[in-house]
Coordinates of C-alpha atoms and ligand atoms in Angstrom, one line a residue:
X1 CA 0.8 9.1 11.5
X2 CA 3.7 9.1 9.2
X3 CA 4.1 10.3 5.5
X4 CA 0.3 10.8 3.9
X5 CA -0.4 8.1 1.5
X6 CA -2.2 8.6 -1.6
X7 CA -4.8 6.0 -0.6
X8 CA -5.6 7.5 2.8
X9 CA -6.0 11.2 1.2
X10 CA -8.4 9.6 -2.0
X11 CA -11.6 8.7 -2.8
X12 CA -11.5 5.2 -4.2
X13 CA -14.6 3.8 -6.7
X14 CA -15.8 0.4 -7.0
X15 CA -16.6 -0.9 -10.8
X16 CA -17.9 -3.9 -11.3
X17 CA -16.5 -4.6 -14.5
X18 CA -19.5 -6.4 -16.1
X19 CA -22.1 -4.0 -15.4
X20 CA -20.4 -0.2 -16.1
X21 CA -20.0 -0.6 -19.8
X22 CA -20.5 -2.1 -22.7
X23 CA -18.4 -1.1 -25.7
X24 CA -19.1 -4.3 -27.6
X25 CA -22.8 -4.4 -27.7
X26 CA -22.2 -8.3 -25.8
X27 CA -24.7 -7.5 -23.0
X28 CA -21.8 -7.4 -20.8
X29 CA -19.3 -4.3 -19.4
X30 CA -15.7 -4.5 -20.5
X31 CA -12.6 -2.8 -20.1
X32 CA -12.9 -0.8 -23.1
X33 CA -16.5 0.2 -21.7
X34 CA -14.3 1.5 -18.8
X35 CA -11.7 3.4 -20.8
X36 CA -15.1 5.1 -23.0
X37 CA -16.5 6.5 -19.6
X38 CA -13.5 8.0 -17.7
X39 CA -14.5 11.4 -17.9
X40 CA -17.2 10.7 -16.3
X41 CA -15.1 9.4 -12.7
X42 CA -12.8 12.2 -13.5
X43 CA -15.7 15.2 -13.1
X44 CA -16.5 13.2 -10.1
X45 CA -13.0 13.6 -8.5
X46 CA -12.0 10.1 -7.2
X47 CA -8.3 8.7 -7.0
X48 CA -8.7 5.2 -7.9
X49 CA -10.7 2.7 -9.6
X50 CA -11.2 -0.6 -8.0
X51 CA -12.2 -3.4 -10.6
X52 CA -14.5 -6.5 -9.3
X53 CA -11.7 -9.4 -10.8
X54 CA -10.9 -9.0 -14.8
X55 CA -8.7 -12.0 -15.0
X56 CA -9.9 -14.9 -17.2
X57 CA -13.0 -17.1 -15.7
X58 CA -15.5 -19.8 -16.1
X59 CA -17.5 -17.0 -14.5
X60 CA -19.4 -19.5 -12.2
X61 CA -18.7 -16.9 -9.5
X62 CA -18.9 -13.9 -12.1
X63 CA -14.9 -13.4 -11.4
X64 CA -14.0 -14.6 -8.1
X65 CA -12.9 -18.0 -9.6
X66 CA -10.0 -17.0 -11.4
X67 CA -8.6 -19.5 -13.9
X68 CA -5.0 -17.2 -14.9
X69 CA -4.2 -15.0 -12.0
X70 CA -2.3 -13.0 -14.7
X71 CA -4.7 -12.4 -17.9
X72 CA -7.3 -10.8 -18.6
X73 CA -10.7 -12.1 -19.3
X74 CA -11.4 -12.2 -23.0
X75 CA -15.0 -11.2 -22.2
X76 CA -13.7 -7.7 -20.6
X77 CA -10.9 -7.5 -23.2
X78 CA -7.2 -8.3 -23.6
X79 CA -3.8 -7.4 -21.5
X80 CA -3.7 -4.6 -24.4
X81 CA -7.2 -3.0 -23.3
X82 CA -6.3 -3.2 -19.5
X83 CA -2.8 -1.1 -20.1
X84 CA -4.6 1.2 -22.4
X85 CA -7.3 1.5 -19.6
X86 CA -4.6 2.1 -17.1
X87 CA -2.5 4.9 -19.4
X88 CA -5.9 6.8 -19.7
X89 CA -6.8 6.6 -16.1
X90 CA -3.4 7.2 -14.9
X91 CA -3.3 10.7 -17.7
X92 CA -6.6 11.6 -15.4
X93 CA -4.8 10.9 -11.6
X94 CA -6.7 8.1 -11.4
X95 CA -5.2 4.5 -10.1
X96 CA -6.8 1.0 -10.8
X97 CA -6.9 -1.1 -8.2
X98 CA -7.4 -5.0 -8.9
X99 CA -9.2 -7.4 -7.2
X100 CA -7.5 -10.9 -6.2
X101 CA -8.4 -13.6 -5.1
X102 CA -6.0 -15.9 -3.4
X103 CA -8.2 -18.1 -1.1
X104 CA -9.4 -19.6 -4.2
X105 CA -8.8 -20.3 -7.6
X106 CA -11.3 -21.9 -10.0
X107 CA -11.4 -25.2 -10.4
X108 CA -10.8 -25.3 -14.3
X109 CA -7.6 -23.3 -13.3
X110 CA -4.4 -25.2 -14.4
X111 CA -3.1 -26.0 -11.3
X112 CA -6.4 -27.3 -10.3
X113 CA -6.3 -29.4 -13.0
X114 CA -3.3 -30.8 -12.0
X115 CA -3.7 -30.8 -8.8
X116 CA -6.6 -33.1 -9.2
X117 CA -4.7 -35.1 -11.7
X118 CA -4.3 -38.1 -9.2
X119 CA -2.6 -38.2 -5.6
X120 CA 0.8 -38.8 -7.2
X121 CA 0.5 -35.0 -8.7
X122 CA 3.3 -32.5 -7.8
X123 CA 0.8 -29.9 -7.1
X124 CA -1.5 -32.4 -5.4
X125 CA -0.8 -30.4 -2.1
X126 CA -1.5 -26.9 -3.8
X127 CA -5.1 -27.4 -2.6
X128 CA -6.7 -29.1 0.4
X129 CA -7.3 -32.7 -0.5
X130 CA -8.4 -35.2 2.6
X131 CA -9.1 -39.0 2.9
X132 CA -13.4 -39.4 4.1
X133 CA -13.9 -40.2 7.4
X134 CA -14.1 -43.9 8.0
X135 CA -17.9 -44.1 7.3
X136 CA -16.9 -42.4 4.0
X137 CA -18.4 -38.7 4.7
X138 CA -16.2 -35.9 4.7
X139 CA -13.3 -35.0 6.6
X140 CA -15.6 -32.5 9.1
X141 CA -18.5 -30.6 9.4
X142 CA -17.2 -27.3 7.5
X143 CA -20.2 -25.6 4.9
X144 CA -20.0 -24.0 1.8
X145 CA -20.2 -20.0 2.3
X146 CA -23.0 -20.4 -0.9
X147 CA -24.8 -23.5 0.4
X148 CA -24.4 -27.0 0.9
X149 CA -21.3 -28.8 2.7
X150 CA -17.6 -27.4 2.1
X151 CA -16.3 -30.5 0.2
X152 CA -16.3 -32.0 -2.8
X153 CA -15.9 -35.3 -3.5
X154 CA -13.3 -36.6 -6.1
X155 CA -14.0 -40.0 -7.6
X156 CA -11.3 -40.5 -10.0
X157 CA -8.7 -39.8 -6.4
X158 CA -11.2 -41.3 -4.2
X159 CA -10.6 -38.4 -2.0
X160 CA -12.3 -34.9 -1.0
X161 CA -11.4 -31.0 -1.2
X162 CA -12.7 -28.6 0.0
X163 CA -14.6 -25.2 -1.1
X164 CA -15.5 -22.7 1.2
X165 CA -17.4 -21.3 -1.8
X166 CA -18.9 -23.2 -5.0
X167 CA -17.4 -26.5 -5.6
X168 CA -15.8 -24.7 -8.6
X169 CA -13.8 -22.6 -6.3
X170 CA -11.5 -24.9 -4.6
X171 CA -9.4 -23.5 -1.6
X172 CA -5.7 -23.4 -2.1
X173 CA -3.6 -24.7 0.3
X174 CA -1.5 -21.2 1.6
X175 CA 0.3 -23.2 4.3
X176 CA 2.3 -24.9 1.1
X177 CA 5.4 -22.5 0.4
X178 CA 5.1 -23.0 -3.0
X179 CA 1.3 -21.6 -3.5
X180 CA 2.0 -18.4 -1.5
X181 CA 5.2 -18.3 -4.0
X182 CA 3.5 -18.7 -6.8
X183 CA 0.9 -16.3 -5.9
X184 CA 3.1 -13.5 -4.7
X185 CA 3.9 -13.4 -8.3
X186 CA 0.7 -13.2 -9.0
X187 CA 1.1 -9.8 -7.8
X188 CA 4.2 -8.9 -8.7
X189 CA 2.4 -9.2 -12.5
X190 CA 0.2 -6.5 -11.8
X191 CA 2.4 -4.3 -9.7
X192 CA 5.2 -4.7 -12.2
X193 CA 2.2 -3.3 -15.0
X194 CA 1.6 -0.5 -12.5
X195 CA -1.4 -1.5 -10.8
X196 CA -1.9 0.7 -7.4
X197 CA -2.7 -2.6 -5.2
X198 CA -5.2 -5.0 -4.7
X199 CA -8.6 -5.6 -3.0
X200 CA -8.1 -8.7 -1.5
X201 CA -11.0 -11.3 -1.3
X202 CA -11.9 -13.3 1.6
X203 CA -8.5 -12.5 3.0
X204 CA -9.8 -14.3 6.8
X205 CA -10.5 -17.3 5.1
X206 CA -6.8 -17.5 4.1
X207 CA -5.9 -19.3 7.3
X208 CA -7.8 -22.3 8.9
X209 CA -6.9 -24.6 11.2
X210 CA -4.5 -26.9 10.3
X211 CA -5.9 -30.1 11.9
X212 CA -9.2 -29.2 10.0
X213 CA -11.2 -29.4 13.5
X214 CA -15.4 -29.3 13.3
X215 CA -17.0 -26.0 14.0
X216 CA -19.1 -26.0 16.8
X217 CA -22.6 -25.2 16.1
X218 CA -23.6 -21.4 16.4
X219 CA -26.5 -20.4 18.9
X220 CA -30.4 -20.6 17.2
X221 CA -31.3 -22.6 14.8
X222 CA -30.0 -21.5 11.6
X223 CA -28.9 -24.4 8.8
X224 CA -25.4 -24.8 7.1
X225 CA -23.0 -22.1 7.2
X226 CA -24.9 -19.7 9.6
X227 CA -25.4 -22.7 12.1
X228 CA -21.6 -22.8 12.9
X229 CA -19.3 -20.7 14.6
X230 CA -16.5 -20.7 12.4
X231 CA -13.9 -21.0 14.8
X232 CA -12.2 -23.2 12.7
X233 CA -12.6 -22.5 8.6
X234 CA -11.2 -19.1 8.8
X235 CA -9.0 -16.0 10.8
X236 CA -6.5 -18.9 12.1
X237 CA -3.9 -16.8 13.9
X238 CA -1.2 -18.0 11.5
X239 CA -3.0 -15.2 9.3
X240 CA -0.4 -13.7 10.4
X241 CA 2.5 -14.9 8.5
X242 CA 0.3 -14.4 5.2
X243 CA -0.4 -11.2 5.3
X244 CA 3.3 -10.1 6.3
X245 CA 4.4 -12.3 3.1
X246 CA 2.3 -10.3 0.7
X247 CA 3.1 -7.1 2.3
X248 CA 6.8 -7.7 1.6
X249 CA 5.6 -7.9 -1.8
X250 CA 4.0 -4.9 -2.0
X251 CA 6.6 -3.1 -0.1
X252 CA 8.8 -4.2 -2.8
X253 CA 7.3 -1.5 -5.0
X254 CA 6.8 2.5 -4.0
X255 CA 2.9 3.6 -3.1
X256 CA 1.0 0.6 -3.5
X257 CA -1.8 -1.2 -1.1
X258 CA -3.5 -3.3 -0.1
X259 CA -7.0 -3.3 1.0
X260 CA -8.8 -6.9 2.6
X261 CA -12.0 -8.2 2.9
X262 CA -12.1 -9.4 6.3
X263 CA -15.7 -10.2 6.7
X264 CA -16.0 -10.3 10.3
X265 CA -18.2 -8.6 12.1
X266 CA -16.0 -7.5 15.1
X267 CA -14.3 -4.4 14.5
X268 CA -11.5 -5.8 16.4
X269 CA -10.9 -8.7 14.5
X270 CA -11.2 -6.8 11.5
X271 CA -8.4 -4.0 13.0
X272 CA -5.9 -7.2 13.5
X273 CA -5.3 -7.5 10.0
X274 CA -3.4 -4.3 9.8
X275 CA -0.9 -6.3 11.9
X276 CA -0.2 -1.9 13.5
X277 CA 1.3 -1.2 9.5
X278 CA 2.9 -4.4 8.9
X279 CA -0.2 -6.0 7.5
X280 CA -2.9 -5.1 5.3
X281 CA -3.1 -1.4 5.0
X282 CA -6.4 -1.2 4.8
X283 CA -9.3 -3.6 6.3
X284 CA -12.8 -3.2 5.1
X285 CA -14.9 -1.4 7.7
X286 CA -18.3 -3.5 7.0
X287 CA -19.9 -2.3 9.6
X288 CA -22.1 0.2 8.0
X289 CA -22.9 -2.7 6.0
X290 CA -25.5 -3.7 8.7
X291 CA -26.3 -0.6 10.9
X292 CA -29.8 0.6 10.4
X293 CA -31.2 4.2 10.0
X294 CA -30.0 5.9 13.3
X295 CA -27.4 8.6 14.7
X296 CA -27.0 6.1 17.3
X297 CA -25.7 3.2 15.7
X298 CA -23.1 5.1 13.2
X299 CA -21.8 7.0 16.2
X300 CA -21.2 3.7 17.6
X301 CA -19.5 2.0 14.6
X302 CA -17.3 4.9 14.1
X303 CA -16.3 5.2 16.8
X304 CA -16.0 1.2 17.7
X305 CA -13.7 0.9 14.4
X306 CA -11.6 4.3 16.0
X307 CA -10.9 2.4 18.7
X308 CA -10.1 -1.1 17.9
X309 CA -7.6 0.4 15.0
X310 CA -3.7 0.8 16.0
X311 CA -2.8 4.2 16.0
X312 CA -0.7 4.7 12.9
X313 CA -3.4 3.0 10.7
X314 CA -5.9 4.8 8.9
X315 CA -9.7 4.0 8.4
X316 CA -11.7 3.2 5.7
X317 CA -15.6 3.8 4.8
X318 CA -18.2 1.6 3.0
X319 CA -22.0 1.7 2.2
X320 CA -22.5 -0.5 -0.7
X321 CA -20.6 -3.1 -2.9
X322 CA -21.5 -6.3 -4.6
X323 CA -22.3 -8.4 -2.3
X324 CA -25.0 -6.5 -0.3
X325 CA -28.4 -4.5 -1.1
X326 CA -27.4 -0.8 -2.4
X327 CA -28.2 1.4 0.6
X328 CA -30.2 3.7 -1.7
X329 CA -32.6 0.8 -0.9
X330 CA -31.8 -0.3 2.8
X331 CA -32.5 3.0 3.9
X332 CA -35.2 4.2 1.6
X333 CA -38.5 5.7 2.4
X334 CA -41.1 7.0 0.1
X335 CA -40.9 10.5 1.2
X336 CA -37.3 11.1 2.7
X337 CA -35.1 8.4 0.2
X338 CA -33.8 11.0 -1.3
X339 CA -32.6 13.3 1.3
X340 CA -30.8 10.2 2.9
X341 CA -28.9 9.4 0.0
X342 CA -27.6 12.4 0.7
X343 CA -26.6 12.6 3.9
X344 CA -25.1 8.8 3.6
X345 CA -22.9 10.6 1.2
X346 CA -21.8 13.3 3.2
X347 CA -21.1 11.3 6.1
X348 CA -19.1 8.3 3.7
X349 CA -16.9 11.6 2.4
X350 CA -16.7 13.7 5.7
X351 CA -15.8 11.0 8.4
X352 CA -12.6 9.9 8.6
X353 CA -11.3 6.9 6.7
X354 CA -10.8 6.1 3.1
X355 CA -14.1 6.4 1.4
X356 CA -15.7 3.2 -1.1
X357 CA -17.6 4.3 -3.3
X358 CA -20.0 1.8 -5.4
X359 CA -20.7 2.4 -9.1
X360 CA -24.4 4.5 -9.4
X361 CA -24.4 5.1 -6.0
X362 CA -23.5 8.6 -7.1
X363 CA -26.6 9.1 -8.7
X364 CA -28.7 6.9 -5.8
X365 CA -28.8 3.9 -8.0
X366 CA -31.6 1.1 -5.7
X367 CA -31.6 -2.7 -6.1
X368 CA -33.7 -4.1 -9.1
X369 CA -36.1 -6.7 -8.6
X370 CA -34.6 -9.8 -11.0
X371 CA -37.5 -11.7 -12.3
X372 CA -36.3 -15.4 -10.9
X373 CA -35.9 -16.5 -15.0
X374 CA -33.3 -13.7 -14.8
X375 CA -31.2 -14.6 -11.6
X376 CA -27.7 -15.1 -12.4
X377 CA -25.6 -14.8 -8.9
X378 CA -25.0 -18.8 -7.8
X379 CA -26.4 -17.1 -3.8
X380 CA -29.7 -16.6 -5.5
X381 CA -30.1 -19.8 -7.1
X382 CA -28.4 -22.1 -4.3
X383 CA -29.7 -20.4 -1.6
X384 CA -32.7 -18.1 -2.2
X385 CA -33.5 -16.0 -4.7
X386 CA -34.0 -13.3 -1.7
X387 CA -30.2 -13.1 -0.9
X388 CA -29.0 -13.1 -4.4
X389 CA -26.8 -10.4 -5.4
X390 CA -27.8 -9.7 -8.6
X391 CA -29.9 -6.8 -7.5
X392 CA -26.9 -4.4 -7.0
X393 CA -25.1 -5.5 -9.9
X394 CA -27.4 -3.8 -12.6
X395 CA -26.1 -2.0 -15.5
X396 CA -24.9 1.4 -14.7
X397 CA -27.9 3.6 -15.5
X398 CA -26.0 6.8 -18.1
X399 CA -28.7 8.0 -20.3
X400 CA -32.6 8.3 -20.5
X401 CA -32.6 5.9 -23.9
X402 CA -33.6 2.2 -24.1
X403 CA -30.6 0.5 -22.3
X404 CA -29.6 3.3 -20.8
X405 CA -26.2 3.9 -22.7
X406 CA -25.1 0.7 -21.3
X407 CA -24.1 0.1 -24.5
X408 CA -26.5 -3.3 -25.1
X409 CA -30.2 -3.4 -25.1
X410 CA -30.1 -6.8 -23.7
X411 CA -27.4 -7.0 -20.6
X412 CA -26.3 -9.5 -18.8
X413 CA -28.9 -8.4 -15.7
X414 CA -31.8 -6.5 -16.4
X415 CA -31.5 -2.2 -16.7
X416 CA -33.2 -0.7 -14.0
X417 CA -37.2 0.7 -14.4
X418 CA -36.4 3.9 -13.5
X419 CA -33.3 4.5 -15.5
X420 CA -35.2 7.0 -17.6
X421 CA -35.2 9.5 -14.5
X422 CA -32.2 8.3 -12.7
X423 CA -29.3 8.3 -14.7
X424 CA -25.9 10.2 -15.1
X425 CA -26.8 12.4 -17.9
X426 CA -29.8 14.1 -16.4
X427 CA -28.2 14.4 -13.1
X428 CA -25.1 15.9 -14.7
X429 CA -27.6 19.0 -16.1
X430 CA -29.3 19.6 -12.9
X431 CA -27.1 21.3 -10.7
X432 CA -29.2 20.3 -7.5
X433 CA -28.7 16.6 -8.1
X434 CA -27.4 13.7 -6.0
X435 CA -24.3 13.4 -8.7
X436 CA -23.6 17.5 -8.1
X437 CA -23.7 16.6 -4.5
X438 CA -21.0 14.0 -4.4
X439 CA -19.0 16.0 -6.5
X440 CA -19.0 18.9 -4.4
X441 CA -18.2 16.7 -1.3
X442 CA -15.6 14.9 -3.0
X443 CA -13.9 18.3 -3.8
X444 CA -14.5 20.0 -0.7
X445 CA -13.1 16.9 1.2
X446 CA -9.9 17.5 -1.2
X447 CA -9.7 20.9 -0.2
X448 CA -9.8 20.8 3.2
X449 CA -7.4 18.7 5.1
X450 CA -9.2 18.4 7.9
X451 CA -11.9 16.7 6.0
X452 CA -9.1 14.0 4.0
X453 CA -6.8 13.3 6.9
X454 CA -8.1 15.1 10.1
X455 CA -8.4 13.6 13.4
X456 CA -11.9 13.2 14.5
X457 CA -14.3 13.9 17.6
X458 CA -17.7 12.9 18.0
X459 CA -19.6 16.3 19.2
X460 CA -22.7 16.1 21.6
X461 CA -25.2 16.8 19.7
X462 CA -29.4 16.5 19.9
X463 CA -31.6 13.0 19.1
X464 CA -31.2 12.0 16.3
X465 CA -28.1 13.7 15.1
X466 CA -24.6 12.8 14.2
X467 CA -22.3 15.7 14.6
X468 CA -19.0 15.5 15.0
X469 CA -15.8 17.8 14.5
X470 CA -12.7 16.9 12.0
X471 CA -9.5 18.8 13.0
X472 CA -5.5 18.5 11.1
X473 CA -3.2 21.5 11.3
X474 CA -4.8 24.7 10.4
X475 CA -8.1 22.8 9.4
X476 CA -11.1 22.3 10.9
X477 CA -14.6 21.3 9.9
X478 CA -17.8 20.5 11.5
X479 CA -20.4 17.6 10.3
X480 CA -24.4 17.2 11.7
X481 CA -26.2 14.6 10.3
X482 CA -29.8 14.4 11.1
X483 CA -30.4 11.0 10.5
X484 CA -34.4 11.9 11.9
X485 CA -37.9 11.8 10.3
X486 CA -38.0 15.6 11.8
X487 CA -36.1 19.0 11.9
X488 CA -33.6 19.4 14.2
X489 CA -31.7 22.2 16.1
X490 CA -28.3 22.1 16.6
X491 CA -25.7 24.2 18.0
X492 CA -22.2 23.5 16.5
X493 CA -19.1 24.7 18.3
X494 CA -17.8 28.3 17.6
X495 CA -15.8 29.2 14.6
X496 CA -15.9 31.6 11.7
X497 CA -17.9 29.9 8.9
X498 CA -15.0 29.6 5.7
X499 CA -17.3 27.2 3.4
X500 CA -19.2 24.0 3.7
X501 CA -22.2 22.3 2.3
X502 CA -25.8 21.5 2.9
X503 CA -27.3 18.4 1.4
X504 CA -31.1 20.5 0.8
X505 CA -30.3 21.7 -2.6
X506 CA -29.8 25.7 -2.0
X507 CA -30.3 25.7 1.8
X508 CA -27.6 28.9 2.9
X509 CA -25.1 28.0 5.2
X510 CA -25.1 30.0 8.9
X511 CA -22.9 33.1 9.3
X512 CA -21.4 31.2 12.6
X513 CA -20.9 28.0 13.7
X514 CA -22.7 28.5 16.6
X515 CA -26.1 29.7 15.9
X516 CA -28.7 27.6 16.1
X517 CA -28.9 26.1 12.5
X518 CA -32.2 24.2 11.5
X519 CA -31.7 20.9 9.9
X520 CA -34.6 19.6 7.9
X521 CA -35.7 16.3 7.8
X522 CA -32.8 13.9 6.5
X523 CA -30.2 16.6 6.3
X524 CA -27.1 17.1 6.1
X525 CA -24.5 19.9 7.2
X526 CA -20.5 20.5 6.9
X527 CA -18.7 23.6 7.5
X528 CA -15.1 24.6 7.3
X529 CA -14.5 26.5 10.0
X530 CA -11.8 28.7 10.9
Ligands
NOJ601 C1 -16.3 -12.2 -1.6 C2 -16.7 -11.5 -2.8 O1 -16.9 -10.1 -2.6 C3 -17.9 -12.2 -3.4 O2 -18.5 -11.5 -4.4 C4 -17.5 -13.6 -3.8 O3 -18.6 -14.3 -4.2 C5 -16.8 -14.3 -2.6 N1 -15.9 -13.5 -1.9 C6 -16.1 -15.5 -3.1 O4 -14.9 -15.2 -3.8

């Protein structure tokens, strides 16, 4: 590993802009919302700020169809509010990172507009317009990610294009020279303002093949998108030559990055995109995502991702985000919820990768119920309220008061029931809290370099525990998670005990590593070790 970027040592924090908060009483979250609650991620001790997308939108896709690549929503605020944002950030150490879209604009974007203008349209080949098949359907079998088939049809040009989202998200065409122009200057917008990089969306779906070939159909019986393999709508291997275009971009500029959804499951797949350093520099590890409850099965992720990632490329972790149940709620349980929360965290801050962090999972924020006259996330309505995402998108739970110090007593998405007992300010005065606990593990993981940018090594350890050692240089630190319904023993290997953490609130730490420690149910321990 070369120099030690800033993104590999940090801590990075996922807003979603319309749900942290409101400064304009609008029922929706802003960027001056933002800018009002920075102390808040600076007592936490994170590095950067990823915003879901802030640029202006019809909102159909609540910010992933962008209709100016380089504005900002009026909703969130102005270019003004977003610089002002970034100043104040910047005056704490913190970095905003943006997210962009580039597999799709929106289709009330300008170039869409044009580009649907009629066939004759210079920027008719900016987006993927086909002739129907001879019977008049579309030009192949490909579905919509959110439901229904991947093309729309176009009266006026008597033609299709295609959507691998909404129809209001059309796909641009990234094999013309002029889009991926156009949109590396998208980026050079917000890198030239000092943005610290980008989340990229849907980065795999970038590159399909170009003779547009049917997907076969995927084993068992699922409908639409699930009942394909998508061999052919996404990860084409001419991926490639996208993702070393933008990182020429980015490399035009010192200490910036890029980090890509690249939802597929295979860890391998996923490791590809870093192209060994000359792609992405980070990929999205999702595959915490879907593991359930067990020792077992985040041993095996870890150390599945370890091994399909080039050596000079660095990790990243994720638990929660947008898109997916919060998993304060996938791995609940009436008596031990609470104790997992916490040793998710200290695994997502002790393991080795760049840790995501999703807004309120700090203070073990769960999915809300939305009452269906409430749904608002296009999943939900097209294809069941039960996958909707609305349920981790909930206003950002601060204070015990009606709305919780959103900032509007009548958001976008309904406040959470319990946001009179869970919130930020009463975990803030209770030094035993969730909040004090990521805190502490975000400030012991800066402290101790084994812990930010350590090798690691999975240690044998009893059922039902995930132990594992984290070495650099003159660091060293040892992690057991007892992912168990019961206590555990373990034995950690030798080494004078320097500091550490249990997740049981005022539990002592051992005098040695290698005594036998007892780990209650659920819980959690990390020592720096000498
Ligand atoms: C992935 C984003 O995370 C999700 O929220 C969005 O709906 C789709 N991409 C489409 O942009």
């Amino acid at each position: 590993m070369g120099k030690r970027e800033w993104w590999q040592d940090g801590v990075i924090y996922q807003i979603y802009p319309r749900s942290f908060m409101d400064s304009n009483g609008d029922g929706v979250g802003d960027l001056e919302g933002i800018r009002q609650r920075l102390d808040h991620l600076a007592w936490l001790g994170i590095d950067a700020v990823w915003l879901s997308p802030i640029q202006p939108s019809p909102m159909a896709d609540f910010g992933y169809d962008v209709s100016d690549y380089c504005d900002v929503e009026p909703l969130f605020g102005s270019l003004d509010d977003f610089d002002r944002l970034q100043a104040e950030a910047g005056e704490r150490g913190i970095r905003l990172i943006l997210d962009w879209v580039p597999n799709h604009s929106s289709d009330r974007h300008p170039w869409f507009q044009e580009s649907r203008s009629g066939r004759a349209s210079p920027k008719r080949d900016w987006y993927v317009w086909r002739d129907p098949q001879s019977g008049g359907g579309p030009p192949n079998n490909w579905q919509s990610v959110f439901g229904g088939g991947a093309w729309e049809w176009d009266e006026a040009s008597g033609q299709f294009y295609l959507h691998s989202f909404l129809k209001e998200q059309p796909d641009l065409n990234w094999r013309n020279p002029e889009v991926a122009r156009a949109m590396h200057d998208t980026l050079r917008f917000w890198l030239d303002r000092g943005v610290g990089g980008f989340r990229i969306d849907v980065i795999h779906k970038c590159a399909k093949d170009p003779e547009l070939r049917d997907n076969p159909p995927a084993p068992g019986d699922n409908p639409g998108y699930l009942g394909q393999e998508h061999l052919h709508d996404e990860n084409h291997p001419d991926i490639e030559d996208l993702l070393r275009g933008i990182r020429r971009v980015l490399d035009e500029y010192d200490e910036r990055m890029t980090v890509g959804e690249v939802y597929i499951m295979d860890p391998r797949e996923a490791a590809r995109y870093y192209l060994a350093g000359e792609g992405l520099h980070l990929a999205f590890n999702f595959s915490f995502l879907r593991a359930p409850w067990s020792a077992e099965a985040f041993r095996r992720e870890t150390e599945a991702f370890e091994a399909a990632l080039p050596s000079n490329c660095w990790p990243d972790l994720v638990l929660s985000n947008h898109d997916v149940p919060r998993h304060a709620s996938r791995y609940d349980d009436p008596t031990l919820g609470e104790a997992r929360s916490r040793v998710a965290a200290a695994m997502l801050l002790t393991l080795r990768g760049t840790p995501f962090l999703y807004y309120g999972e700090e203070i073990g924020m769960r999915n809300v119920a939305i009452p269906e006259n409430r749904i608002q996330d296009p999943v939900g309505i097209n294809i069941h309220p039960a996958v909707g995402r609305d349920g981790e998108r909930t206003p950002m739970q601060w204070e015990p008061t009606p709305g919780a110090g959103f900032g509007s007593t009548d958001p976008w998405l309904p406040t959470a029931p319990d946001a009179d007992v869970r919130n930020v300010a009463l975990q803030r005065n209770d030094p035993d809290s969730l909040l004090h606990f990521y805190r502490a593990l975000i400030e012991l993981r800066r402290a101790t370099p084994a812990l930010h940018r350590g090798d690691y090594r999975s240690l044998d350890s009893v059922d039902g525990v995930f132990a594992y050692e984290r070495s650099a240089p003159g660091s060293r630190a040892l992690v057991a998670l007892n992912f168990s319904d019961g206590e555990r023993r373990v034995r950690l290997p030798a080494g004078s005990i320097a500091g550490g953490l249990r997740s049981e609130p005022r539990a002592e730490l051992p005098e040695h590593a290698d005594e036998e420690i007892h780990l209650a149910p659920s819980e959690a321990i990390v020592l720096v070790v000498d």
